[in-house]
Each structure stands twice: as C-alpha cells, then as structure tokens.
XYZ file of C-alpha atoms in Angstrom:
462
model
C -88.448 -87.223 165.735
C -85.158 -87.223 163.638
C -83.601 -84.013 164.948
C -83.658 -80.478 163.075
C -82.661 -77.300 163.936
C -84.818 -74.277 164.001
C -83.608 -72.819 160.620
C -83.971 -76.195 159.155
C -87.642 -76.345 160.086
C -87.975 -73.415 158.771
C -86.578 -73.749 155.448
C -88.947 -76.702 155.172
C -92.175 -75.136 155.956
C -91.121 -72.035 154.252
C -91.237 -70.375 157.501
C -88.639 -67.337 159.101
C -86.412 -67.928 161.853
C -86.517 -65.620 165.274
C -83.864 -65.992 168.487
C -81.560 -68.825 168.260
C -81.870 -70.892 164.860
C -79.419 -73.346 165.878
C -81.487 -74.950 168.415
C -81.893 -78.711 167.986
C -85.904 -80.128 167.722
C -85.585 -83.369 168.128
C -88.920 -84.633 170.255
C -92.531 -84.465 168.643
C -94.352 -81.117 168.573
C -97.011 -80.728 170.805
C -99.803 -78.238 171.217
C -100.549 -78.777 174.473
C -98.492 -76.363 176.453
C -98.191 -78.930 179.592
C -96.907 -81.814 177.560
C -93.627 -79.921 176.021
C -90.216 -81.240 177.197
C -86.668 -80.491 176.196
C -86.313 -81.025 172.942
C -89.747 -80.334 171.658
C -91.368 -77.830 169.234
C -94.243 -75.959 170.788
C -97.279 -75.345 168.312
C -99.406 -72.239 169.004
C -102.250 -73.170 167.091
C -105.225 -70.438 166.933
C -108.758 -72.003 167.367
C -112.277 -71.111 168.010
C -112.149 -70.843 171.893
C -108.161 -70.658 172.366
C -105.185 -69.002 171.228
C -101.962 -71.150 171.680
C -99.683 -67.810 171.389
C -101.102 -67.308 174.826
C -99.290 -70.457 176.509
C -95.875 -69.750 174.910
C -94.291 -68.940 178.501
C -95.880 -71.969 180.039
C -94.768 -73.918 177.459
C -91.293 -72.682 177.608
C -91.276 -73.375 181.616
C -92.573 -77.209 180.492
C -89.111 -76.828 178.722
C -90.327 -76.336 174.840
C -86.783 -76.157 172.965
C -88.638 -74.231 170.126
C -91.876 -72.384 169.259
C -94.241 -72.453 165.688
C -95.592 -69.668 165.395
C -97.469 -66.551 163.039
C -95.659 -63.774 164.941
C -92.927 -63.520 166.279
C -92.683 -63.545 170.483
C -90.019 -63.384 173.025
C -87.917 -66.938 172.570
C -86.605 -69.198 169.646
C -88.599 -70.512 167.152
C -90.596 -70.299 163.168
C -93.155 -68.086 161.983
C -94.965 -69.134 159.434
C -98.889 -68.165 157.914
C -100.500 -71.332 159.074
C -99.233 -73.381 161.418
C -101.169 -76.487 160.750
C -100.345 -76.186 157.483
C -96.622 -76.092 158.262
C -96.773 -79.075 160.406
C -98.121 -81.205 157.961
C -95.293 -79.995 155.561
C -92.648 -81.340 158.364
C -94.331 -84.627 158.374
C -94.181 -85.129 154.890
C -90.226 -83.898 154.779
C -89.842 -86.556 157.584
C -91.776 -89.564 156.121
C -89.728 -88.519 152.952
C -86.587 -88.926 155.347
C -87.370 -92.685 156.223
C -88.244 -94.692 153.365
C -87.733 -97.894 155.390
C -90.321 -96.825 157.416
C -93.376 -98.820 157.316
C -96.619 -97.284 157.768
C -100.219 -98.292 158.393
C -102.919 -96.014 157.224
C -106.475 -97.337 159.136
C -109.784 -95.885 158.767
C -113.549 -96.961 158.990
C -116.566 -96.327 160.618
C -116.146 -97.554 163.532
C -113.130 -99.737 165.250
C -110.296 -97.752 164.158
C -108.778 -97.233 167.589
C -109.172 -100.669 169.026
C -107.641 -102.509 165.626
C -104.593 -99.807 165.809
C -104.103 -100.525 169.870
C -104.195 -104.156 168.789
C -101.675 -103.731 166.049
C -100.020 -101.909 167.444
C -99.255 -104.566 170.580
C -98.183 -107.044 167.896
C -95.518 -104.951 166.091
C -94.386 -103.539 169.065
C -93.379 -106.936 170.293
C -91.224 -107.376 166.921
C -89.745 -103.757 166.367
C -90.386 -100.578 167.684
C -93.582 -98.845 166.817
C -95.596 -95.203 167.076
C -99.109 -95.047 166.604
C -101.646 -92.657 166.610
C -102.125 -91.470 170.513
C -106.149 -92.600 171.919
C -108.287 -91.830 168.340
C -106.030 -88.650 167.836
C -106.904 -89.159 163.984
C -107.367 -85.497 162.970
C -105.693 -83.346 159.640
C -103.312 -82.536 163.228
C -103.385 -85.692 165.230
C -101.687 -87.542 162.185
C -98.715 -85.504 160.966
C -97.904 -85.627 165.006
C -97.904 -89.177 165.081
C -95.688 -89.551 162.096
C -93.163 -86.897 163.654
C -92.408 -89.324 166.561
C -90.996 -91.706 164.323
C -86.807 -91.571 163.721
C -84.454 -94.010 162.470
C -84.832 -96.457 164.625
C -88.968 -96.239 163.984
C -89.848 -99.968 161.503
C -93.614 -99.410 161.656
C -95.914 -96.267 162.029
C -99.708 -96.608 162.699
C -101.950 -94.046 161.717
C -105.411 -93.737 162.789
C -107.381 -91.304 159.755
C -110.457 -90.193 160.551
C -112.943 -87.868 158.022
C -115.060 -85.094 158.345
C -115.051 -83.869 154.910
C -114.700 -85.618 151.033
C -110.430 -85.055 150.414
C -109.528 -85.052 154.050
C -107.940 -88.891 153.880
C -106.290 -88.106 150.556
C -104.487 -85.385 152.026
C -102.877 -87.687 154.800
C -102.410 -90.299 152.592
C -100.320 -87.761 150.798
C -98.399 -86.215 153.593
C -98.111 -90.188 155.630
C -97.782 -92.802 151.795
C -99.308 -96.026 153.645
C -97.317 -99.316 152.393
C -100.965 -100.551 153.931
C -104.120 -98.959 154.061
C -107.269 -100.465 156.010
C -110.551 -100.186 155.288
C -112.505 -101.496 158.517
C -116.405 -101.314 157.227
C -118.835 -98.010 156.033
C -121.061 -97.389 158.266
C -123.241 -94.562 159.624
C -120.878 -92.581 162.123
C -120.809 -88.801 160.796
C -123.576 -88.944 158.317
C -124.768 -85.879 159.092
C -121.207 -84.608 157.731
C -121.166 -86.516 154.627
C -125.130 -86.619 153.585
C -125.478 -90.170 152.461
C -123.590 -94.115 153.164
C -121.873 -93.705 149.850
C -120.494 -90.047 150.197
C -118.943 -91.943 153.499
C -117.887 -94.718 151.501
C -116.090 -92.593 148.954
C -114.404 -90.994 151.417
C -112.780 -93.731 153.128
C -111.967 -95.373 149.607
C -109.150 -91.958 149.374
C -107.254 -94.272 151.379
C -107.316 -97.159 149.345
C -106.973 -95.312 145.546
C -103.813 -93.474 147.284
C -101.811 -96.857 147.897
C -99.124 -97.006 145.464
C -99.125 -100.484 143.102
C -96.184 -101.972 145.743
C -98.513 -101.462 148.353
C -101.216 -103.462 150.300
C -104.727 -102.987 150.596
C -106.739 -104.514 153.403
C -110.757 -104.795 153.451
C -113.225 -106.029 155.385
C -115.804 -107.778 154.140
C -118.427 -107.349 156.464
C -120.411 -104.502 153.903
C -120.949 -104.400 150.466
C -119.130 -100.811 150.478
C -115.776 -102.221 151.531
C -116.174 -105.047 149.722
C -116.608 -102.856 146.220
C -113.313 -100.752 146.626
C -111.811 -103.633 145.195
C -111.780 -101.318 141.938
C -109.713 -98.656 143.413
C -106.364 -100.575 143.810
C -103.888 -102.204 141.220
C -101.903 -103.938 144.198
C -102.182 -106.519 146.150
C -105.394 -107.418 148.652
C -106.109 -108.993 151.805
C -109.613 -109.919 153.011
C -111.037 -110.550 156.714
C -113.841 -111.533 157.882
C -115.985 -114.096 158.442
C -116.573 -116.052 155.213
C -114.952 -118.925 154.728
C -113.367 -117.265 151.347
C -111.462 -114.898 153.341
C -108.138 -114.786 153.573
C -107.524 -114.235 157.400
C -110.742 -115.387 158.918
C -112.451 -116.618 162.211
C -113.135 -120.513 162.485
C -115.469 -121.715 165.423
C -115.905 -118.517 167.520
C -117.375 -119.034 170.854
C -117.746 -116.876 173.973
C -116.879 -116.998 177.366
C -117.564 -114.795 180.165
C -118.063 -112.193 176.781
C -114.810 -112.146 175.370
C -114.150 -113.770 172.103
C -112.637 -117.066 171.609
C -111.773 -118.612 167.849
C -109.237 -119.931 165.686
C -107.240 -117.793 163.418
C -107.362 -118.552 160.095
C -104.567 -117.107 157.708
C -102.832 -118.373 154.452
C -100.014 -119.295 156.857
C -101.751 -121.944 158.715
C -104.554 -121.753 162.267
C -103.860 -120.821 165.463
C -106.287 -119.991 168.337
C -107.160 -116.935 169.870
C -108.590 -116.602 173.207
C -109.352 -112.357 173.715
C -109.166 -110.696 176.693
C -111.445 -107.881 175.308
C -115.089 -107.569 175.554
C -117.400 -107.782 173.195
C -118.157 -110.296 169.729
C -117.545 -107.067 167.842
C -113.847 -107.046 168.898
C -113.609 -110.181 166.840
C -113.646 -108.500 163.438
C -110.902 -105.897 165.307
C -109.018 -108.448 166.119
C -109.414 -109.942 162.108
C -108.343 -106.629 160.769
C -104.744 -106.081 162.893
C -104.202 -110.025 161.830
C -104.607 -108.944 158.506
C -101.816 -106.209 158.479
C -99.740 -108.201 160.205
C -100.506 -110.857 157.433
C -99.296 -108.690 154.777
C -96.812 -107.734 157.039
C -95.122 -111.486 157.076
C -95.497 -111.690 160.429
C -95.737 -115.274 161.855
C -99.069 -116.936 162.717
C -98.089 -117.655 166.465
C -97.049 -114.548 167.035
C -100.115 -113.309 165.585
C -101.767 -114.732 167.546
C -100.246 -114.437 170.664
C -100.321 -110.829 170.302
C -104.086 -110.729 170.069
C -104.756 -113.158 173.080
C -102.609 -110.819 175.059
C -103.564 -107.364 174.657
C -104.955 -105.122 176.944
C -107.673 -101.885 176.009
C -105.260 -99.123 175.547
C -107.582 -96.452 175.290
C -109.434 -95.346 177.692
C -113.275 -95.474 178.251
C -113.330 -98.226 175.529
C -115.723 -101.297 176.622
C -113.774 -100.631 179.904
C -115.228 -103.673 182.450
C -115.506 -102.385 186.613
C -116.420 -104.823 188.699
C -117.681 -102.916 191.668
C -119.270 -104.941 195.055
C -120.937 -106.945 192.675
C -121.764 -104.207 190.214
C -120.649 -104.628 186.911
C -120.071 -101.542 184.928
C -119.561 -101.694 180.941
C -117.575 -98.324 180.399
C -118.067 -97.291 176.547
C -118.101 -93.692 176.833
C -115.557 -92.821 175.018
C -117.730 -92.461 171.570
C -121.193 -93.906 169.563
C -122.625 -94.732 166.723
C -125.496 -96.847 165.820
C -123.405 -99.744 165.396
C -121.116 -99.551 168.031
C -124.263 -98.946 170.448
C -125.152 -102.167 169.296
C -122.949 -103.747 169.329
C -122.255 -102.518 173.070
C -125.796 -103.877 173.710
C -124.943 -107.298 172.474
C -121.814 -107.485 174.797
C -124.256 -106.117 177.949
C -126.868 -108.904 177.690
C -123.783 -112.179 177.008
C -122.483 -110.395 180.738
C -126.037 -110.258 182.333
C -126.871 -113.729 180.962
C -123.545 -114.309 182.478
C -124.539 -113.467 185.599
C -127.613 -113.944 186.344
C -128.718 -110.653 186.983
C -130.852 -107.289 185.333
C -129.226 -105.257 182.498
C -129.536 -101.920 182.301
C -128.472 -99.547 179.139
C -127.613 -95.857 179.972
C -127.600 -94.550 176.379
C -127.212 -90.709 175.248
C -127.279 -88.914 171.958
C -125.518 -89.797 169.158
C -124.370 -87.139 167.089
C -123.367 -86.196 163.452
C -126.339 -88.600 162.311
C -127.957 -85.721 159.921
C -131.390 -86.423 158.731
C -131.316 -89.751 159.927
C -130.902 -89.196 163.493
C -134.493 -89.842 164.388
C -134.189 -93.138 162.543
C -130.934 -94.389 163.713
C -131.708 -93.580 167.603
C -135.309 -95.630 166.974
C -133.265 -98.978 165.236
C -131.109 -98.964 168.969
C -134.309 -98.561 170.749
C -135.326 -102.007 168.746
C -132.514 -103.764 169.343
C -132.281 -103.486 173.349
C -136.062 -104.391 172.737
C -134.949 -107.832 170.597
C -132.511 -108.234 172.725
C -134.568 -108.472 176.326
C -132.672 -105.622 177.400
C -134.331 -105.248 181.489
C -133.895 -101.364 181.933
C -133.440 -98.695 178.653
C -132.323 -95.863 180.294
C -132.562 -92.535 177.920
C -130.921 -89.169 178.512
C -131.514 -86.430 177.379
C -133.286 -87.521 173.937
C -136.471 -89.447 173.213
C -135.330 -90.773 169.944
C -134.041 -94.285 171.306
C -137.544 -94.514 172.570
C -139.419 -95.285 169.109
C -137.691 -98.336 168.610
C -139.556 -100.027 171.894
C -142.869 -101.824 171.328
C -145.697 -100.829 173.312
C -145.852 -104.161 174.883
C -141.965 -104.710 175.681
C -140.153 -106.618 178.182
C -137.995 -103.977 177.936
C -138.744 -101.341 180.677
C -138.255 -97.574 179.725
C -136.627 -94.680 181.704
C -136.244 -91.284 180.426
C -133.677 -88.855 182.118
C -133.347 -85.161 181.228
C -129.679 -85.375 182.568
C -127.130 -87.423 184.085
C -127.843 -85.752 187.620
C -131.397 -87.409 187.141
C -130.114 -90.663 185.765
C -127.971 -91.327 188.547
C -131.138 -91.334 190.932
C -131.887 -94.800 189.244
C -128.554 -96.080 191.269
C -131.003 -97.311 193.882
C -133.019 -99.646 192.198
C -129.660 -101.786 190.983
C -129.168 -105.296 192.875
C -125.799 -107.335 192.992
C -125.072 -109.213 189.789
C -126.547 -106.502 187.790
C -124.608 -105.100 184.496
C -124.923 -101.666 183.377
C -123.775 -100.097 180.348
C -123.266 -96.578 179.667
C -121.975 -95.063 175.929
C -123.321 -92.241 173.927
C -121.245 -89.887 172.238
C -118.316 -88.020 173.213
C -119.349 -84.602 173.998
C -122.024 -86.332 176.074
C -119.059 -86.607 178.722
C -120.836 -90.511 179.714
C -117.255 -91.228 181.559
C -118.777 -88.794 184.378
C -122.084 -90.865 184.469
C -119.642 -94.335 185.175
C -118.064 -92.864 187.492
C -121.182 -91.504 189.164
C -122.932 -94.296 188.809
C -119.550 -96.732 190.661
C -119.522 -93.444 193.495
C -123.332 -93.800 194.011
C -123.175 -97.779 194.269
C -120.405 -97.957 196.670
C -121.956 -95.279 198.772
C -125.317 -97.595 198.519
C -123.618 -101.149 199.287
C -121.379 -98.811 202.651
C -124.734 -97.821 203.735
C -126.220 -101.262 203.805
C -123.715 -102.326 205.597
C -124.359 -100.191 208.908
C-alpha cells in the first residue's frame, strides 16, 4: 500500500481522526484481527454473526498501526458511517494514485480463480504482481487487493465475483481494468440472478465499463460471451477453441489427465504441457494467455508460465495419492459445470489406472428454481460417463439423472459421517472425487476419507 497517515485516510473517506493522526498506514487493511502487522489498518467491520469493534485489542497486540472504525475506541485510528464503504473510497484514491498501474478485472461463471492463479504466475515472473487472495472476489475482497499495490506494483489482478445486477460496475469503478475478462455464463448463482441472461448482463458490467484504450477479453465457449461483443468500442481478444480464435488450442491431448496442446496466438505456437488436472483447465489456461496476449507478453514465456504453474488455491482439483488411493480434492466450490467437468477429469484418472471411480458429490447451492434440474443433468452425466460408484449426500436430486438400468451404482448418504463408512469397500488403484459446494465443508470429507484409508491399508498390514 503507498503509505498514508491517519488524517490522510481520513480526509479521503470523509472520515474523523481519534489518538495519533500522524501515524503512517502503509500495509493493506485487514479485517481479520490475527493477520494485522505493523503498518496495517485494522477494519472493524459489523456483520450478521460478528462485530469487528470487538477484536480491536487483539488486533492492536497483532501490531495494527491504525483502526477504521464507526466509534471511536481506545487507540489511533478513523471513524467513519460505513466502513466498507470507506474502504472502497481508499481504493479508488489509490488506483487514482498509480496510473501506470495495470490492472486485470476477471469474472465468469466458473474458473475465475484458477485463470487469475495462472496469470498471475506469468506476470509475476516479468514484474511484480498482487492478485486477488484464494477467490476473495467480494464488494470487500477487491478494494483489499488493490490496496496492496504501491509504486513498485506493474500489474494488479482482480478476481470480481456477483451476487446482485450493479455489483461488477461498482468495482469496475472503484479498480478501471485496462483488461476485463469475461470467462463464460453459466449457471453458478442462478438462484441470485433468476435467469442465464440476468447472469449474463451482469458479468457484461465488466466489459461496458472498459474505457475505449482498453482491452476486452472473451471466451467463446457460449453464445452469452460471445454476444458482449456490442458492449465495447475497444479492442478484443478471443480464446477458445475454434480455429478463428485469436489465442487458441491446436492438437490437445491428455496424459495421465493433465492437458497437453499447442498454443496458438497471433505471435506465433508454442506448446504447453499442464501440470493441472483436468481438460477444463485448458480453456483456463486459454484465458490467462489471452491477457497476457494483450499484454505483449512473449509467446515462450507464455507459455512457459502455463507449463509451470502450480494450484495456488487450495482445495482446487487438489490430486493425493494415498497407498494407492487417489483422491481428487475439489471442495473448495460447485456448480453444474464445474461438477462436470470434475467428473470428466475422475474417469481420464480411473481409466488411467485401472481401477473403480467413485464421485462423492453434495449440494449445490444458489441454483433457484432450477436446482432440481441442474442436480438431475450431473446425475446423467456420471451415468454417460460409466461413473462405478455415485455417492450422494445429503440430497436426492443428483439421483434423477441415473437410469434405472445404469452401470452406474448409487449410494445415498444423509451425512459425511455416513459417507465415510463407504471407505471400506475402496481397493488400490481406485480414484475418488469429492466437490459440492462450499458451505458443504467437502475438504473435511477428503480428509476423512485419506484418515479412514490409511487407517484401513495399517490394519491390513498386521
């Protein structure tokens, strides 16, 4: 963060002053009373189940420098009426501070925080780079990120996530993308937004707020993305998969699940061997070469970047191999395409292998009306797909998608606690997959699931 003093912040936010008003801010706020350090500005946000006023002394012991607050309290810090409100009005006075800064505004329905960790391992090779913390994406999570940057900060990537029509305009306002990224529309938080094209609309705010000198990126793997073309006076770049795409992948084979292709830009090719899981991480992968198209960032180091990058964030397609187990760990979120999608990775690993494939799968959430519907169409694909074992938990829905007369075998849970009973019917060489949404808290089902095989394979042992 470039440093500011307490009245400073203040007179920015239209805040008052309390203690000492000289004292110097210059690390990013934080709300999370463990995570402040010298330098930093504590935020003591109010929400539905927690107050923040009531970790002020912990955060001061953390070392918090300075305190946002709406009353004032024993230390140094800013009052002001709303203190989410105020921090967005500091982020905007920063980006306003560095207009060499480049920034990346990236939303969709799903992918968003695998094409930022991606992008973010390019640019970070070439310059130094913040982005967006995990899929920290909120109204709060963004003007955070952007307050890391300083001086020395070439490239900023923001992560902007929805839940209401106007909520990506208003970042776009506070963050002014030189690059906005539209991933694909697709059916994660429909019950928020009512329809596809309500969704769509709403992640188009990010491509009507690009100024004419900026660049807009689509993918064209929906017709949704595709039509935003109308929204923008600048420049475009396409990915995808067509062979009229501007960055595109050429002859895309797997092995051992992980993509292999050849990048195609306007620059030249150059291949791409990923070490991430998954055929879905291919159109990722398209997206951050994209940016870093418009970007001007050579080919080779393009795709270098993408051949060497590591999952960042956690409980993403994370692969354990565990005395011959192998565990697919997708907790971290769902939706009907990424469960898919998750299901086409499990079977290339099984196949793989040689051995059964079993799908733990919980509720997805947000879906609306269509929940029913959406939970069935997974059911049928683990069905087309030969997945072995469906396991369900704690909804049915996934179940109306499987045939009567399915290859697919069928195993309802009420919890994880029953769920992890099926532990004893796995064999070495099996693959297991476990993803539903994140509230579902599926990471504690992996990690049952590797606790209950080890204790299984020590037993056999005796």
């Amino acid at each position: 963060m470039i440093p500011l003093t307490l009245k400073q912040i203040a007179d920015i936010v239209g805040g008052t002053t309390f203690g000492d008003e000289s004292q110097i801010i210059n690390s990013a706020p934080v709300f999370d009373s463990r995570l402040a350090v010298k330098g930093s500005l504590f935020l003591a946000l109010v929400g539905e189940n927690s107050d923040g006023h009531d970790f002020i002394d912990d955060a001061i012991s953390h070392g918090a420098t300075g305190l946002m607050t709406t009353k004032v309290v024993p230390g140094d810090g800013v009052v002001v009426n709303d203190v989410l409100l105020a921090v967005r009005a500091l982020a905007s006075y920063v980006r306003k501070q560095l207009p060499n800064l480049i920034v990346v505004g990236i939303t969709g329905s799903s992918g968003k925080t695998t094409t930022k960790d991606l992008l973010a391992s390019i640019l970070s090779s070439r310059a130094q780079c913040v982005a967006t913390k995990a899929s920290f994406n909120n109204e709060l999570g963004a003007p955070i990120t952007l307050l890391e940057c300083d001086e020395k900060t070439k490239y900023c990537i923001l992560e902007m996530g929805a839940r209401h029509k106007g909520d990506i305009a208003a970042l776009c306002e506070m963050a002014k993308p030189n690059v906005g990224v539209v991933l694909r529309v697709g059916t994660a938080h429909l019950g928020e937004f009512g329809s596809v094209e309500k969704i769509a609309e709403t992640k188009g705010e990010l491509i009507q707020a690009l100024a004419p000198d900026a660049v807009a990126v689509l993918g064209t793997y929906d017709p949704h993305t595709k039509a935003m073309k109308s929204l923008h006076a600048g420049k475009f770049i396409y990915f995808g998969e067509d062979s009229h795409d501007d960055v595109r992948a050429a002859d895309i084979e797997m092995r051992e699940a992980r993509p292999h292709f050849d990048l195609v830009t306007p620059a030249g090719r150059d291949a791409v061997g990923m070490r991430l899981i998954g055929m879905h991480q291919v159109s990722n992968a398209l997206a951050a070469a994209a940016v870093c198209t418009a970007l001007e960032i050579p080919i080779e180091v393009i795709a270098s970047g993408l051949s060497t990058a590591d999952l960042a964030s956690k409980w993403r397609m994370q692969i354990n191999d565990v005395e011959e187990l192998l565990i697919i760990n997708d907790s971290y979120n769902a939706n009907p395409e990424s469960m898919k999608a998750g299901l086409d990775s499990l079977v290339l690993f099984a196949q793989e292998r040689g051995g059964a494939s079993w799908a733990f799968l919980g509720q997805m959430h947000e879906l609306g009306s269509q929940s029913d519907e959406l939970h069935a169409s997974v059911g049928a694909h683990a069905h087309q797909l030969g997945i072995d074992h469906l396991v369900i938990i704690g909804t049915r829905a996934f179940a109306a998608g499987i045939p009567a007369k399915s290859a697919t075998t069928l195993h309802y849970c009420e919890d994880i606690t029953q769920a992890l009973s099926l532990v004893s019917h796995f064999a070495p060489g099996d693959v297991v997959l476990v993803k539903a949404s994140r509230s579902e808290h599926f990471e504690t089902l992996s990690q049952g699931i590797e606790d209950s095989w080890k204790a299984s394979q020590r037993e056999d042992k005796k």
